[in-house]
PDB file of C-alpha atoms in Angstrom:
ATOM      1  CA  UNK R   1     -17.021  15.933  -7.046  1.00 66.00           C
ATOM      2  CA  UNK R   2     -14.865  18.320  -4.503  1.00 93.00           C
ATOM      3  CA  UNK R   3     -11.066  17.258  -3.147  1.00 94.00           C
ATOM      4  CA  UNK R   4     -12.459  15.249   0.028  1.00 93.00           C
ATOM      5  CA  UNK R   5     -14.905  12.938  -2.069  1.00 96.00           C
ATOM      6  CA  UNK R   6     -11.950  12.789  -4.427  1.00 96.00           C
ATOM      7  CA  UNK R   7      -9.350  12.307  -1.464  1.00 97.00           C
ATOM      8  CA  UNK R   8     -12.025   9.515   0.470  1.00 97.00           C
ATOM      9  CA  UNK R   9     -12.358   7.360  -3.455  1.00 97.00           C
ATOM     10  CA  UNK R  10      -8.775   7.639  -3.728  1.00 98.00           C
ATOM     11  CA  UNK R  11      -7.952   6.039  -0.184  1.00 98.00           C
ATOM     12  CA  UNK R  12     -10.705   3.085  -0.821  1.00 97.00           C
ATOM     13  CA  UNK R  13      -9.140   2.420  -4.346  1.00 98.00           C
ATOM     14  CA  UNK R  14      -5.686   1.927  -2.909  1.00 98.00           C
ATOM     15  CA  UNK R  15      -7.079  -0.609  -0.373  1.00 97.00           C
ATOM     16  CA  UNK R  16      -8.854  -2.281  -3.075  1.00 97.00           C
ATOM     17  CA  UNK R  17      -5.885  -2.375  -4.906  1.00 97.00           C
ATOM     18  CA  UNK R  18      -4.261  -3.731  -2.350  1.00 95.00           C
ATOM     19  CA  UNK R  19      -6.268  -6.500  -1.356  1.00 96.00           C
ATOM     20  CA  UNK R  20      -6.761  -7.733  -4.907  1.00 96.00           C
ATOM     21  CA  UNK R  21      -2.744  -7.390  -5.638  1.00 94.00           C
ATOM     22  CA  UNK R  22      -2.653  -9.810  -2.580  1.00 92.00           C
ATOM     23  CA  UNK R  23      -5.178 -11.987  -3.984  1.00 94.00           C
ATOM     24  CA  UNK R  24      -3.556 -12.209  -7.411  1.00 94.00           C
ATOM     25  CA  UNK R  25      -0.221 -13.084  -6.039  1.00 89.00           C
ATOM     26  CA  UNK R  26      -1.606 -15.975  -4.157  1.00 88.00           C
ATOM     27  CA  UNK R  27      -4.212 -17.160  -6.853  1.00 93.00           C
ATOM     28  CA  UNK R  28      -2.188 -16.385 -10.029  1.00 91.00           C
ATOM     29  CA  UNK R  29       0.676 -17.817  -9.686  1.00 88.00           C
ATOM     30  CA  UNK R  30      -0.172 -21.292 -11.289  1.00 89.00           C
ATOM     31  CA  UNK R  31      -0.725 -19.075 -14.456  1.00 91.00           C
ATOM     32  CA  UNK R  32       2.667 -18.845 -14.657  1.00 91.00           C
ATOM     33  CA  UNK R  33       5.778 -20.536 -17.198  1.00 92.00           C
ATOM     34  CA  UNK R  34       6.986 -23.714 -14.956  1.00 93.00           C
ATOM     35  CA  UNK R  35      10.608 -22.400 -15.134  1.00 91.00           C
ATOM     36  CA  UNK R  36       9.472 -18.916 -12.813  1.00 91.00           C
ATOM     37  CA  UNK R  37       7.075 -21.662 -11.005  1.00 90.00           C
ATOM     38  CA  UNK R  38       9.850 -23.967 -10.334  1.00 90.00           C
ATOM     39  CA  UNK R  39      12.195 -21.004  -9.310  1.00 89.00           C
ATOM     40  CA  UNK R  40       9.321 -19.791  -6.520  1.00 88.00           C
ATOM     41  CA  UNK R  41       9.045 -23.295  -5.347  1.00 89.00           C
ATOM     42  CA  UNK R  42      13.014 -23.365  -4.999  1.00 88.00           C
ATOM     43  CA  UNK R  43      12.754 -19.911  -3.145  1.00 86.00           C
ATOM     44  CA  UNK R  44      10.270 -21.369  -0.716  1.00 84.00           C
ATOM     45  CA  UNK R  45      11.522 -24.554   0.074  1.00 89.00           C
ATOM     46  CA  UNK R  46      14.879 -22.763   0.888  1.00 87.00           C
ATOM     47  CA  UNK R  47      15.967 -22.218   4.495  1.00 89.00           C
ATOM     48  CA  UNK R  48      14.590 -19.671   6.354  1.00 83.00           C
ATOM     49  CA  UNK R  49      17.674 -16.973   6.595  1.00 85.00           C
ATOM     50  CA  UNK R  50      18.119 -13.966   8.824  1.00 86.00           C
ATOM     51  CA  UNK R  51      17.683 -11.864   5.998  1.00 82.00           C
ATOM     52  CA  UNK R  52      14.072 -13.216   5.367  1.00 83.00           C
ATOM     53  CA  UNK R  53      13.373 -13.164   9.246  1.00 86.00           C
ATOM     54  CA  UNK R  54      14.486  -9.658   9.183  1.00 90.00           C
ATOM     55  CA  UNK R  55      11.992  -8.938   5.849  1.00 89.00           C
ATOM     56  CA  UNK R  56       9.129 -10.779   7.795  1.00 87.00           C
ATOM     57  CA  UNK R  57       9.261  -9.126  10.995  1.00 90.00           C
ATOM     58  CA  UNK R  58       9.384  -5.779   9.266  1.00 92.00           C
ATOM     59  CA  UNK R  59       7.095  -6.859   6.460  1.00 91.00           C
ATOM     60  CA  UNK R  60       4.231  -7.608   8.904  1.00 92.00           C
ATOM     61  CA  UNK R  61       4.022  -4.157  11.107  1.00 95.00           C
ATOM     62  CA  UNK R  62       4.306  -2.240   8.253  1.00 95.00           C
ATOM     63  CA  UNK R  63       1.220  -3.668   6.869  1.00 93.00           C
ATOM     64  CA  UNK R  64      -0.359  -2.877  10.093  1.00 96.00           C
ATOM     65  CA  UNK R  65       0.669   0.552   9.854  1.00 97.00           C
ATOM     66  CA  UNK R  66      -0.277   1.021   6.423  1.00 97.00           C
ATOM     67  CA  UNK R  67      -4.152   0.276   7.808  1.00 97.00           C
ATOM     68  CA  UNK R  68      -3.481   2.534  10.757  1.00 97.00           C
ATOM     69  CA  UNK R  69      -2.293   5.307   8.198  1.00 98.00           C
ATOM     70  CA  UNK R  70      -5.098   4.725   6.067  1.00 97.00           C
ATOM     71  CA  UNK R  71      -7.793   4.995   9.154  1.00 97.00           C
ATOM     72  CA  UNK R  72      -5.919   8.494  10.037  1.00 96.00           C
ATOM     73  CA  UNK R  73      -5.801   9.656   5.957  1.00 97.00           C
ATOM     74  CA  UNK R  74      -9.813   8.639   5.969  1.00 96.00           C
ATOM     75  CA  UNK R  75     -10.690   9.928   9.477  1.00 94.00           C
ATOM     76  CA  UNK R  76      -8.359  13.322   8.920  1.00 94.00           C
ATOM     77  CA  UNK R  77      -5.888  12.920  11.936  1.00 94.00           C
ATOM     78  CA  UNK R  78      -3.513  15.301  12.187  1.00 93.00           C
ATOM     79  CA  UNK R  79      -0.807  13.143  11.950  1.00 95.00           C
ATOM     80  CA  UNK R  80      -2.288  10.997   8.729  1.00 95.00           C
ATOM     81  CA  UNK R  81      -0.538  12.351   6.219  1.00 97.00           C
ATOM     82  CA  UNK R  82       2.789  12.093   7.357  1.00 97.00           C
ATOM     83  CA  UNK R  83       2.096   8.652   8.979  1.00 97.00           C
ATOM     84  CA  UNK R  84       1.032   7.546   5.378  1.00 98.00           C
ATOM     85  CA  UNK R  85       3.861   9.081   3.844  1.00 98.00           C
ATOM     86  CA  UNK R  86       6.319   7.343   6.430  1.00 97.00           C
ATOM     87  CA  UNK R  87       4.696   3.697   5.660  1.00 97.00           C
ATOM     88  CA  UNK R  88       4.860   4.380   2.284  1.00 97.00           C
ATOM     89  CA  UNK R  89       8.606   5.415   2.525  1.00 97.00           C
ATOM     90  CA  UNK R  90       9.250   1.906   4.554  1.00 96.00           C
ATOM     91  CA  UNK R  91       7.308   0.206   1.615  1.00 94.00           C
ATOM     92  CA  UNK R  92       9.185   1.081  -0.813  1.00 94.00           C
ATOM     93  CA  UNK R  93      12.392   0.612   1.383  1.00 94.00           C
ATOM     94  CA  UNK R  94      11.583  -2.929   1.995  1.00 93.00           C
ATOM     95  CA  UNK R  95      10.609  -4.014  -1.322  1.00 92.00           C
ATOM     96  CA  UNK R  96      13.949  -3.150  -2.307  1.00 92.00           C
ATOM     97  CA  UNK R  97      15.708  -5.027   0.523  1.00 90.00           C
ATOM     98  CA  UNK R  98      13.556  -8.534  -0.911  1.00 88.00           C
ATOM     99  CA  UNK R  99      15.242  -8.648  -3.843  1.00 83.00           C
ATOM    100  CA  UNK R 100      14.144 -10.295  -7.182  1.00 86.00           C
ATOM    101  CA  UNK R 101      10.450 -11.039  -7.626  1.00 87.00           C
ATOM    102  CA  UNK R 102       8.324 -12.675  -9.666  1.00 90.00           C
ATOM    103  CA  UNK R 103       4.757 -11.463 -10.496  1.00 91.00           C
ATOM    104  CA  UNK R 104       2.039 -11.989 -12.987  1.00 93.00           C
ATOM    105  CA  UNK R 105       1.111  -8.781 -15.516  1.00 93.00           C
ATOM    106  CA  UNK R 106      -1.976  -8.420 -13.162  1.00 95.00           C
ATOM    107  CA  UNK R 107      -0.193  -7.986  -9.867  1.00 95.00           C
ATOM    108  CA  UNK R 108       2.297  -6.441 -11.402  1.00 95.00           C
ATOM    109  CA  UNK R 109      -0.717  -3.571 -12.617  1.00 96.00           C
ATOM    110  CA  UNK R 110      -2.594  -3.600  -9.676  1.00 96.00           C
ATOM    111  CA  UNK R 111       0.719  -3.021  -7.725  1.00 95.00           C
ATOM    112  CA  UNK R 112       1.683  -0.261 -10.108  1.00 96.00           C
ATOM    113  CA  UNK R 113      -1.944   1.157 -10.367  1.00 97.00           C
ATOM    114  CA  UNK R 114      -1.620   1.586  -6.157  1.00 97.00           C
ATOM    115  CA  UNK R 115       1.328   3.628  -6.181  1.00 96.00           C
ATOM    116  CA  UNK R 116       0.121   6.311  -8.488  1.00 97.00           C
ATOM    117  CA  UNK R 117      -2.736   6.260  -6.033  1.00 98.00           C
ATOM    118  CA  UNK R 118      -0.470   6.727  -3.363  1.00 97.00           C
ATOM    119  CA  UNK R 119       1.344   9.643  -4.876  1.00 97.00           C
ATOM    120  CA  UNK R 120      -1.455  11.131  -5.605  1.00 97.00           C
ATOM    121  CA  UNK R 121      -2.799  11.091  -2.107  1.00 98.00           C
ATOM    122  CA  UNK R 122       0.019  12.014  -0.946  1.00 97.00           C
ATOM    123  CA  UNK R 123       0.030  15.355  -3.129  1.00 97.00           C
ATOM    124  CA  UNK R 124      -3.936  15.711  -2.344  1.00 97.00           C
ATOM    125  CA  UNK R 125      -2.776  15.441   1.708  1.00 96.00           C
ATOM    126  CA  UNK R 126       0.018  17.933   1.506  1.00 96.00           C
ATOM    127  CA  UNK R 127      -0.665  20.152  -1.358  1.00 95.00           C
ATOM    128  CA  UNK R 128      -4.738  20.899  -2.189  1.00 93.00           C
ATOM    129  CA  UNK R 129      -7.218  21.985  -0.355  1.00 92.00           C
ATOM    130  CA  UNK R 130      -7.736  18.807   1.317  1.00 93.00           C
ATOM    131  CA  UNK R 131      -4.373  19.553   3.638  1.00 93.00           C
ATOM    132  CA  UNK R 132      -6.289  21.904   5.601  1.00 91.00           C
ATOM    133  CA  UNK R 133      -8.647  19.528   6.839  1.00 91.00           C
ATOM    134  CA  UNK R 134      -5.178  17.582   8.462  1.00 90.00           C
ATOM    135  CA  UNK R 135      -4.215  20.891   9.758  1.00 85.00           C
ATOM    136  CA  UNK R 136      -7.656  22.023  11.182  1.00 77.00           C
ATOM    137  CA  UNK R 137      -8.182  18.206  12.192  1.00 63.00           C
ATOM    138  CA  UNK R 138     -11.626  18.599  11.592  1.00 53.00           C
ATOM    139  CA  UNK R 139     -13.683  15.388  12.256  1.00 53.00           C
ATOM    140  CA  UNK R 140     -16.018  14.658   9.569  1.00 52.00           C
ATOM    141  CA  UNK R 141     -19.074  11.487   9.646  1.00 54.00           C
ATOM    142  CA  UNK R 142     -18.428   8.744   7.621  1.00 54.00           C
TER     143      UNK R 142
END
């Protein structure tokens, strides 16, 4: 299989990690101990503060980036890379600014799983062969 095959499966798996890491949070969580059930209910019926209006309206666009950096990573823009490395970055930045969390063992994979994805697309988009096709921005067919 060469680097772009390789680069393209690598960019699809993240997304499908993604969307099932999603998935699991919101269908999982009745799998879990009523004591971390009864502290997310607590969290959720609190009231809304500026810090989680602040998390929100930052959360949001950066999940629209993401999908914009993922369209440029699969579609070679010139830009991609660095665009996926910024949202990635921002990710990582946020989740820290939430706070505690609470997640099942499968979120909690699939969430891990996606970031060794991402650093290895980011080392495929910067560092192998496939960074010349960013450089040349060389439009390929789907």
């Amino acid at each position: 299989m060469n680097q772009v095959r390789i680069f393209r499966v690598l960019v699809a798996a993240q997304i499908g990690l993604v969307v099932l890491a999603i998935a699991a949070s919101v269908r999982l969580e009745k799998t879990l101990p009523e004591a971390l059930r009864a502290y997310l209910r607590a969290q959720q019926d609190a009231p809304l503060t500026s810090k989680d209006a602040v998390l929100a309206a930052a959360g949001i666009p950066l999940l629209a980036a993401m999908v914009v950096a993922w369209i440029a990573l699969l579609r070679f823009w010139r830009i991609g890379p660095w665009f996926y490395l910024a949202t990635t970055v921002a990710g990582i930045v946020l989740a820290l600014a939430t706070g505690p969390s609470v997640t099942t063992a499968i979120e909690t994979t699939l969430d891990t799983t996606s970031s060794l994805i991402a650093g290895a697309i980011i080392a495929m988009a910067f560092f192998s062969d496939v960074a010349a096709r960013f450089r040349a921005n060389i439009m390929t067919p789907p």
